[in-house]
Amino acid sequence: MTSSGGATEVGTIEHLDRGPLDRHEMARIVARDIPAGSYVNLGIGQPTLVSDHLDPDSGVVLHTENGMLGMGPVAVGEEIDLDLTNAGKIPVTELPGASYFHHADSFAMMRGGHLDVCVLGAFQVAVNGDLANWHTGTPDAIPAVGGAMDLATGVRDVYVMMTLFAKDGTAKLVTRCTYPLTGLGCVSRVFTDHAVFLIADGQVTVSETFGISVEELRSRLAVPLLAR
Amino acid sequence: MRVVADPDEAVAGVQDGATVLIGGFGPAGQPVALIDALRRSGVSQLTVVNNNAGNGETGLAALMAGGHVKRIICSFPRQSDSYVFDGLYRSGAIDLEVVPQGNLAERIRAGGAGIGGFFTPTGAGTMLAEGKETRTIDGRDHVLEYAISGDLALVKAFRADRMGNLVYRKTARNFGPVMATAATVTAVQVDEVVEVGALDPEVVVTPGIYVDRVVVVRTPG
């Protein structure tokens, strides 16, 4: 396995013998690409799985929006303390060196560009890095944004972890988002079950594929794909 | 600042139509005893500011179910157990203003810090910025967000001294310290009150200047 970020420094790798990835395998690939020593926020849902794959020696420090750095694994049994939860309101633990702070500080940390990486789910990502992940825009949907816009706007590297295709088969990597936007031009990397994509300067580069070739990807996506 | 006998005394005097800042991130840090007292007071037409819109049928959810709330300002109303709010919202019985979480926290901070508003990049270019003044600063679009302040803040802390200095527990701190600064009257429920001098000044999170009423409500277990 390559070291952190290693996949970006070589040519496109086609893993035709494995894939599509399940969510745990995707989480492992995301964890691999988080640079050692990063301060990281993991979004609720699938991105929380990434923490299971981080090397404890990597020096990665997890931030939770509700006011903590140094978040540890999910609490079990007697560890459960209802005053110590993550962004998904699930009881968690604290690691040595943890700190607590109030909400305005937590989001100042985010908005001020102090967090290195966040990992978010998405409905759609566009070639220009636009992200849509908070609202389907349907009339009966209750809008709920939480910290998604703050993360998309403030964190230096926004990683997205999602399936490449929606349940109805439509691609989620698109020319232009049709769902309401969360942030503009913010996404730098997209980890999917079929491939990893790098986004920069309005262009999408395939860095790695899983069980599919770059040519097949090109035939299934409407967006222009570069390979190296 | 005074230590009061019960939660009802802590919320006494709130008027119909008041804006109430309520701490908590989901259940953690939610001042349930104070919210229950607010409900018993029979006050109506409240605007509530909270990160969420209630869980299950207790605390904030019960306040909304009782018809005391006409409007809620929050970042994340929809949760797996927010069915009380969901029903009221869909029937048109409650108004909702959705605010990105960091903008919500900063608007409250601004309210307590005497700042009328601020320009933030969060939300720029999205539907939550529609109708708001936008300015390009250092080449980046920023949205004008106005301060939020309340008539009453309800906060849960861990420990207070008799001057109202507060310390919190873990992530239950969340919105408490900013909300405590931003209301005309700040009422706090704590697990215990200690004598003046018993709290290390270096670890006080909320200085007593922001606190008006403290009531002891022991957390079960």
Coordinates of C-alpha atoms in Angstrom, one line a residue:
Chain A
M1 CA 0.0 0.0 0.0
T2 CA 1.2 3.5 -0.8
S3 CA 2.0 6.0 1.9
S4 CA -0.3 8.9 2.7
G5 CA -1.2 10.8 -0.4
G6 CA 1.0 8.5 -2.4
A7 CA -1.7 7.7 -5.0
T8 CA -1.6 11.3 -6.2
E9 CA 2.0 11.3 -7.1
V10 CA 2.0 8.4 -9.6
G11 CA 0.1 7.7 -12.8
T12 CA -3.5 6.6 -12.8
I13 CA -3.8 3.1 -11.3
E14 CA -6.5 0.8 -12.7
H15 CA -7.3 -1.9 -10.1
L16 CA -9.3 -4.1 -12.5
D17 CA -9.1 -7.1 -10.2
R18 CA -11.0 -5.5 -7.3
G19 CA -14.1 -3.3 -7.0
P20 CA -16.5 -1.7 -6.8
L21 CA -15.5 -1.0 -3.2
D22 CA -17.8 -1.4 -0.3
R23 CA -18.1 1.5 2.2
H24 CA -15.5 0.0 4.5
E25 CA -13.0 -0.3 1.7
M26 CA -13.8 3.2 0.6
A27 CA -13.1 4.4 4.2
R28 CA -9.8 2.7 4.2
I29 CA -8.8 4.4 0.9
V30 CA -9.8 7.8 2.4
A31 CA -7.9 7.2 5.6
R32 CA -4.8 6.2 3.5
D33 CA -4.9 9.6 1.7
I34 CA -5.2 11.8 4.8
P35 CA -1.7 13.2 5.5
A36 CA -0.1 12.3 8.8
G37 CA -0.5 14.9 11.5
S38 CA -3.7 16.4 9.9
Y39 CA -6.5 18.0 11.9
V40 CA -9.5 16.3 10.5
N41 CA -13.3 16.6 10.7
L42 CA -15.4 13.5 9.6
G43 CA -19.0 14.2 8.6
I44 CA -21.9 12.3 10.0
G45 CA -22.8 9.0 8.4
Q46 CA -20.4 7.0 6.2
P47 CA -17.4 9.4 6.7
T48 CA -17.3 8.4 10.4
L49 CA -16.1 4.9 9.2
V50 CA -12.8 6.5 8.2
S51 CA -11.8 6.8 11.9
D52 CA -11.7 2.9 12.0
H53 CA -8.9 2.9 9.4
L54 CA -6.6 5.7 10.7
D55 CA -3.3 4.6 11.9
P56 CA -3.0 5.5 15.6
D57 CA 0.6 6.5 14.9
S58 CA -0.3 8.9 12.1
G59 CA -0.8 11.8 14.5
V60 CA -4.2 12.6 12.9
V61 CA -6.4 14.6 15.4
L62 CA -10.1 14.4 15.0
H63 CA -12.3 17.5 15.4
T64 CA -16.0 17.3 16.2
E65 CA -18.0 20.3 15.5
N66 CA -19.8 20.3 18.8
G67 CA -16.6 21.4 20.5
M68 CA -13.7 18.9 20.8
L69 CA -10.3 18.1 19.4
G70 CA -8.8 14.7 20.1
M71 CA -12.0 12.7 19.7
G72 CA -11.6 9.0 20.3
P73 CA -13.6 5.9 19.2
V74 CA -17.3 5.4 19.8
A75 CA -18.0 4.7 23.5
V76 CA -19.1 1.3 24.6
G77 CA -20.5 0.0 27.9
E78 CA -19.3 2.0 30.9
E79 CA -17.5 4.5 28.7
I80 CA -20.8 6.0 27.6
D81 CA -21.2 9.5 28.9
L82 CA -24.2 11.5 27.5
D83 CA -22.1 14.7 27.9
L84 CA -19.6 13.4 25.4
T85 CA -21.0 12.9 22.0
N86 CA -20.0 13.5 18.4
A87 CA -21.7 15.5 15.6
G88 CA -24.1 12.6 15.1
K89 CA -25.0 12.7 18.8
I90 CA -23.4 9.3 19.3
P91 CA -21.4 8.8 22.6
V92 CA -17.7 8.9 21.9
T93 CA -14.5 8.9 24.0
E94 CA -11.7 11.4 24.5
L95 CA -8.0 10.7 23.7
P96 CA -5.0 12.0 25.7
G97 CA -4.4 15.5 24.6
A98 CA -8.1 16.2 23.9
S99 CA -9.5 19.7 24.4
Y100 CA -13.0 21.1 24.7
F101 CA -14.3 24.5 23.4
H102 CA -17.6 26.2 22.8
H103 CA -19.4 26.3 19.5
A104 CA -18.3 29.7 18.3
D105 CA -14.7 28.7 18.8
S106 CA -15.3 25.3 17.1
F107 CA -16.6 27.0 14.0
A108 CA -14.0 29.8 14.1
M109 CA -11.5 27.0 13.9
M110 CA -13.3 25.6 10.9
R111 CA -14.0 28.9 9.1
G112 CA -10.6 30.2 9.9
G113 CA -8.9 27.5 7.8
H114 CA -7.2 25.7 10.7
L115 CA -8.6 22.3 9.9
D116 CA -6.6 20.4 7.2
V117 CA -9.2 17.9 5.9
C118 CA -12.8 17.2 6.2
V119 CA -14.6 14.2 4.8
L120 CA -18.2 14.7 3.7
G121 CA -21.0 12.7 2.0
A122 CA -22.6 14.2 -1.1
F123 CA -25.6 14.1 -3.3
Q124 CA -23.6 15.6 -6.2
V125 CA -20.1 17.0 -6.9
A126 CA -19.5 19.1 -10.0
V127 CA -16.3 19.3 -12.1
N128 CA -15.7 22.8 -10.7
G129 CA -15.6 21.4 -7.1
D130 CA -19.2 22.6 -6.3
L131 CA -20.7 20.4 -3.6
A132 CA -24.4 19.6 -3.0
N133 CA -25.0 17.6 0.2
W134 CA -27.5 19.2 2.4
H135 CA -30.9 19.5 0.8
T136 CA -32.8 17.6 -2.0
G137 CA -34.8 20.7 -2.7
T138 CA -38.1 18.8 -2.8
P139 CA -41.1 20.7 -1.4
D140 CA -41.8 18.3 1.5
A141 CA -38.1 18.0 2.6
I142 CA -37.3 19.7 5.8
P143 CA -34.1 21.7 5.2
A144 CA -31.3 20.9 7.7
V145 CA -27.8 22.2 7.0
G146 CA -25.9 21.7 10.3
G147 CA -22.2 22.4 9.9
A148 CA -22.0 21.3 6.2
M149 CA -21.6 24.8 4.7
D150 CA -19.1 25.8 7.4
L151 CA -17.0 22.7 6.6
A152 CA -17.3 23.1 2.9
T153 CA -16.2 26.8 3.1
G154 CA -13.6 26.7 5.7
V155 CA -11.6 23.5 5.7
R156 CA -8.5 23.5 3.5
D157 CA -9.1 20.1 1.7
V158 CA -12.7 18.9 1.3
Y159 CA -12.8 15.2 0.6
V160 CA -16.1 13.7 -0.5
M161 CA -16.9 10.0 0.1
M162 CA -19.9 8.8 -1.9
T163 CA -21.2 6.1 -4.3
L164 CA -20.5 7.2 -7.8
F165 CA -24.0 6.5 -9.0
A166 CA -27.3 7.1 -7.2
K167 CA -29.8 4.3 -6.6
D168 CA -31.6 5.2 -9.8
G169 CA -28.3 4.9 -11.7
T170 CA -27.6 8.6 -12.4
A171 CA -24.1 9.8 -11.9
K172 CA -23.3 11.9 -8.8
L173 CA -20.1 13.4 -10.4
V174 CA -21.7 16.0 -12.7
T175 CA -21.0 18.9 -15.0
R176 CA -23.2 21.1 -12.8
C177 CA -25.0 20.4 -9.6
T178 CA -28.8 20.4 -9.8
Y179 CA -29.4 20.0 -6.1
P180 CA -29.0 23.2 -3.9
L181 CA -25.4 23.9 -3.2
T182 CA -23.5 23.5 0.0
G183 CA -20.3 25.2 -1.1
L184 CA -18.8 26.5 -4.3
G185 CA -15.6 25.2 -5.8
C186 CA -14.6 23.5 -2.5
V187 CA -14.1 19.8 -3.2
S188 CA -10.6 18.6 -3.9
R189 CA -10.9 14.8 -3.9
V190 CA -13.8 12.4 -4.4
F191 CA -13.6 8.9 -3.2
T192 CA -16.2 6.6 -4.7
D193 CA -16.8 2.8 -5.0
H194 CA -15.6 2.9 -8.6
A195 CA -12.7 5.4 -8.6
V196 CA -10.9 8.2 -6.8
F197 CA -11.0 11.6 -8.5
L198 CA -8.9 14.7 -8.0
I199 CA -10.5 18.1 -8.7
A200 CA -8.4 21.1 -9.5
D201 CA -8.8 24.1 -11.8
G202 CA -12.2 23.0 -13.1
Q203 CA -10.8 19.6 -14.2
V204 CA -11.3 16.1 -13.0
T205 CA -8.4 13.7 -12.9
V206 CA -8.9 10.0 -12.3
S207 CA -6.2 8.8 -9.9
E208 CA -7.3 5.3 -9.2
T209 CA -10.1 3.0 -10.4
F210 CA -11.6 -0.1 -8.8
G211 CA -13.1 -2.9 -11.0
I212 CA -13.5 -0.5 -14.0
S213 CA -11.2 1.0 -16.5
V214 CA -10.8 4.7 -17.2
E215 CA -12.3 4.2 -20.6
E216 CA -15.4 2.6 -19.1
L217 CA -15.7 5.4 -16.6
R218 CA -15.6 7.9 -19.5
S219 CA -18.5 6.1 -21.2
R220 CA -20.6 6.2 -18.0
L221 CA -20.0 9.8 -16.9
A222 CA -20.9 13.0 -18.7
V223 CA -17.9 14.9 -17.3
P224 CA -14.5 15.0 -19.1
L225 CA -12.0 12.8 -17.3
L226 CA -8.2 13.3 -17.4
A227 CA -5.9 10.4 -16.6
R228 CA -2.1 10.5 -16.0
Chain B
M1 CA -26.7 37.0 40.2
R2 CA -28.6 34.9 42.6
V3 CA -29.1 31.2 43.3
V4 CA -32.8 30.5 43.1
A5 CA -34.8 27.7 44.7
D6 CA -36.3 26.0 41.7
P7 CA -36.4 26.1 37.9
D8 CA -39.7 28.0 37.9
E9 CA -38.1 30.9 39.7
A10 CA -35.2 30.8 37.3
V11 CA -37.4 31.5 34.3
A12 CA -39.9 33.8 36.1
G13 CA -40.9 37.0 34.2
V14 CA -40.5 35.8 30.6
Q15 CA -43.1 37.5 28.4
D16 CA -45.2 36.2 25.5
G17 CA -43.3 36.7 22.2
A18 CA -39.9 36.5 23.9
T19 CA -36.8 35.2 22.1
V20 CA -35.3 32.4 24.2
L21 CA -31.8 31.1 23.5
I22 CA -31.6 27.4 24.6
G23 CA -28.3 25.6 24.9
G24 CA -27.6 22.1 23.9
F25 CA -26.5 20.0 20.9
G26 CA -29.3 17.4 20.8
P27 CA -29.6 16.1 24.3
A28 CA -26.0 17.0 25.4
G29 CA -26.2 20.3 27.3
Q30 CA -29.9 20.7 26.9
P31 CA -31.3 22.4 30.0
V32 CA -34.3 20.2 30.3
A33 CA -35.4 21.4 33.8
L34 CA -35.4 25.0 32.7
I35 CA -37.3 24.2 29.5
D36 CA -39.9 22.3 31.5
A37 CA -40.3 25.3 33.8
L38 CA -40.7 27.6 30.8
R39 CA -43.5 25.3 29.5
R40 CA -45.2 25.3 32.9
S41 CA -45.1 29.1 32.9
G42 CA -47.6 29.0 30.1
V43 CA -45.7 31.6 28.0
S44 CA -46.6 31.7 24.3
Q45 CA -45.5 32.9 20.9
L46 CA -41.8 32.2 21.7
T47 CA -39.0 32.4 19.2
V48 CA -36.5 29.7 20.2
V49 CA -32.9 29.6 19.1
N50 CA -31.3 26.1 19.5
N51 CA -29.1 24.0 17.3
N52 CA -31.8 21.4 16.8
A53 CA -35.5 21.3 17.0
G54 CA -36.1 18.8 19.8
N55 CA -35.6 15.1 20.4
G56 CA -38.3 12.6 21.3
E57 CA -41.1 14.2 23.5
T58 CA -39.1 15.8 26.3
G59 CA -37.4 19.2 26.8
L60 CA -37.6 21.4 23.7
A61 CA -39.8 18.9 21.9
A62 CA -42.3 19.1 24.7
L63 CA -42.2 22.9 24.7
M64 CA -43.1 22.9 21.0
A65 CA -45.7 20.2 21.4
G66 CA -47.4 22.4 24.0
G67 CA -47.9 25.1 21.5
H68 CA -45.5 27.6 23.1
V69 CA -43.2 28.2 20.2
K70 CA -44.1 30.1 17.0
R71 CA -40.7 30.2 15.4
I72 CA -37.4 28.3 15.7
I73 CA -34.0 29.4 14.5
C74 CA -31.7 26.4 14.2
S75 CA -29.2 24.7 12.0
F76 CA -30.3 21.1 12.0
P77 CA -34.0 20.5 12.7
R78 CA -34.4 17.1 11.0
Q79 CA -33.2 14.2 13.1
S80 CA -34.3 10.6 13.6
D81 CA -36.4 11.6 16.6
S82 CA -37.6 15.1 15.7
Y83 CA -41.1 14.0 14.9
V84 CA -42.8 16.6 17.1
F85 CA -41.1 19.4 15.2
D86 CA -41.6 17.6 11.8
G87 CA -45.4 17.5 12.3
L88 CA -45.7 21.1 13.5
Y89 CA -43.6 22.3 10.6
R90 CA -45.5 20.4 8.0
S91 CA -48.8 21.6 9.3
G92 CA -47.6 25.2 9.2
A93 CA -47.9 25.6 13.0
I94 CA -44.2 26.6 13.4
D95 CA -41.9 28.8 11.4
L96 CA -38.3 27.7 10.7
E97 CA -35.2 29.7 9.9
V98 CA -32.3 27.4 9.0
V99 CA -28.9 28.9 9.6
P100 CA -25.5 27.2 9.0
Q101 CA -24.3 26.1 12.3
G102 CA -21.2 28.3 12.5
N103 CA -23.2 31.3 11.4
L104 CA -25.7 30.5 14.1
A105 CA -23.0 30.3 16.8
E106 CA -21.2 33.5 15.5
R107 CA -24.5 35.4 15.3
I108 CA -25.1 34.6 19.0
R109 CA -21.5 35.5 19.8
A110 CA -21.9 38.8 18.0
G111 CA -25.1 39.4 20.0
G112 CA -23.3 39.1 23.2
A113 CA -20.2 41.0 22.0
G114 CA -22.1 44.1 20.9
I115 CA -21.5 43.6 17.2
G116 CA -24.5 44.2 14.9
G117 CA -23.5 41.8 12.2
F118 CA -20.6 40.4 10.2
F119 CA -19.6 39.2 6.8
T120 CA -18.9 35.5 6.5
P121 CA -18.0 33.3 3.5
T122 CA -20.2 30.4 4.9
G123 CA -23.3 30.1 2.8
A124 CA -22.2 32.5 0.1
G125 CA -23.6 31.5 -3.3
T126 CA -26.1 29.1 -1.7
M127 CA -29.9 29.4 -1.2
L128 CA -29.3 30.3 2.4
A129 CA -27.7 33.6 1.2
E130 CA -30.6 34.6 -1.0
G131 CA -31.8 38.1 -0.2
K132 CA -28.8 38.8 2.0
E133 CA -26.2 41.5 1.3
T134 CA -23.1 40.0 -0.2
R135 CA -19.7 41.7 -0.5
T136 CA -16.4 40.5 -2.0
I137 CA -13.6 40.7 0.5
D138 CA -10.1 39.7 -0.5
G139 CA -11.5 38.1 -3.7
R140 CA -14.0 36.0 -1.8
D141 CA -17.7 36.4 -1.5
H142 CA -19.0 37.0 2.0
V143 CA -22.6 37.2 3.3
L144 CA -23.9 39.7 5.8
E145 CA -25.3 37.9 8.9
Y146 CA -26.9 39.8 11.7
A147 CA -26.4 39.3 15.4
I148 CA -28.9 37.3 17.5
S149 CA -29.7 38.2 21.1
G150 CA -32.4 36.9 23.4
D151 CA -34.6 38.1 26.2
L152 CA -33.7 34.9 28.0
A153 CA -31.0 32.3 27.7
L154 CA -31.4 28.8 29.2
V155 CA -28.0 27.1 29.7
K156 CA -26.9 23.9 31.3
A157 CA -23.5 23.9 33.0
F158 CA -21.7 21.5 35.3
R159 CA -20.8 23.7 38.3
A160 CA -21.3 27.3 39.4
D161 CA -19.9 29.3 42.2
R162 CA -22.1 31.8 44.1
M163 CA -20.8 34.6 41.8
G164 CA -22.2 32.7 38.8
N165 CA -18.8 31.6 37.4
L166 CA -19.4 28.5 35.4
V167 CA -17.6 25.4 34.3
Y168 CA -19.0 22.8 31.9
R169 CA -18.6 19.1 31.2
K170 CA -17.1 17.8 27.9
T171 CA -19.1 18.5 24.8
A172 CA -22.2 19.5 26.8
R173 CA -20.5 22.9 26.8
N174 CA -21.4 23.5 23.1
F175 CA -23.6 26.7 22.8
G176 CA -23.8 27.5 26.6
P177 CA -20.9 30.0 26.8
V178 CA -22.0 32.0 23.8
M179 CA -25.7 32.0 24.7
A180 CA -24.9 33.1 28.2
T181 CA -23.5 36.3 26.9
A182 CA -26.3 37.2 24.5
A183 CA -29.5 37.5 26.6
T184 CA -31.0 40.0 28.9
V185 CA -31.5 37.3 31.5
T186 CA -29.3 34.2 31.6
A187 CA -30.6 31.3 33.7
V188 CA -28.4 28.3 34.3
Q189 CA -29.0 24.9 35.6
V190 CA -26.0 23.2 37.3
D191 CA -25.3 20.0 39.0
E192 CA -23.8 21.8 42.0
V193 CA -23.1 25.3 43.4
V194 CA -19.8 25.8 45.2
E195 CA -18.6 28.6 47.4
V196 CA -16.8 31.6 46.0
G197 CA -13.1 30.7 45.6
A198 CA -13.7 27.0 45.1
L199 CA -13.4 27.3 41.3
D200 CA -9.9 27.7 39.9
P201 CA -10.1 31.1 38.0
E202 CA -7.9 29.6 35.3
V203 CA -10.6 27.1 34.4
V204 CA -13.7 29.3 34.6
V205 CA -15.4 29.2 31.1
T206 CA -18.2 31.6 31.6
P207 CA -17.4 34.5 34.0
G208 CA -20.2 35.3 36.4
I209 CA -20.9 38.7 34.8
Y210 CA -23.0 36.9 32.2
V211 CA -25.1 34.9 34.6
D212 CA -28.2 36.1 36.4
R213 CA -29.9 33.1 37.9
V214 CA -28.5 29.7 38.9
V215 CA -30.5 26.7 40.0
V216 CA -29.2 23.3 41.1
V217 CA -30.7 20.4 39.2
R218 CA -28.9 17.1 39.8
T219 CA -28.3 15.1 36.7
P220 CA -29.6 11.5 37.5
G221 CA -26.9 8.9 37.7

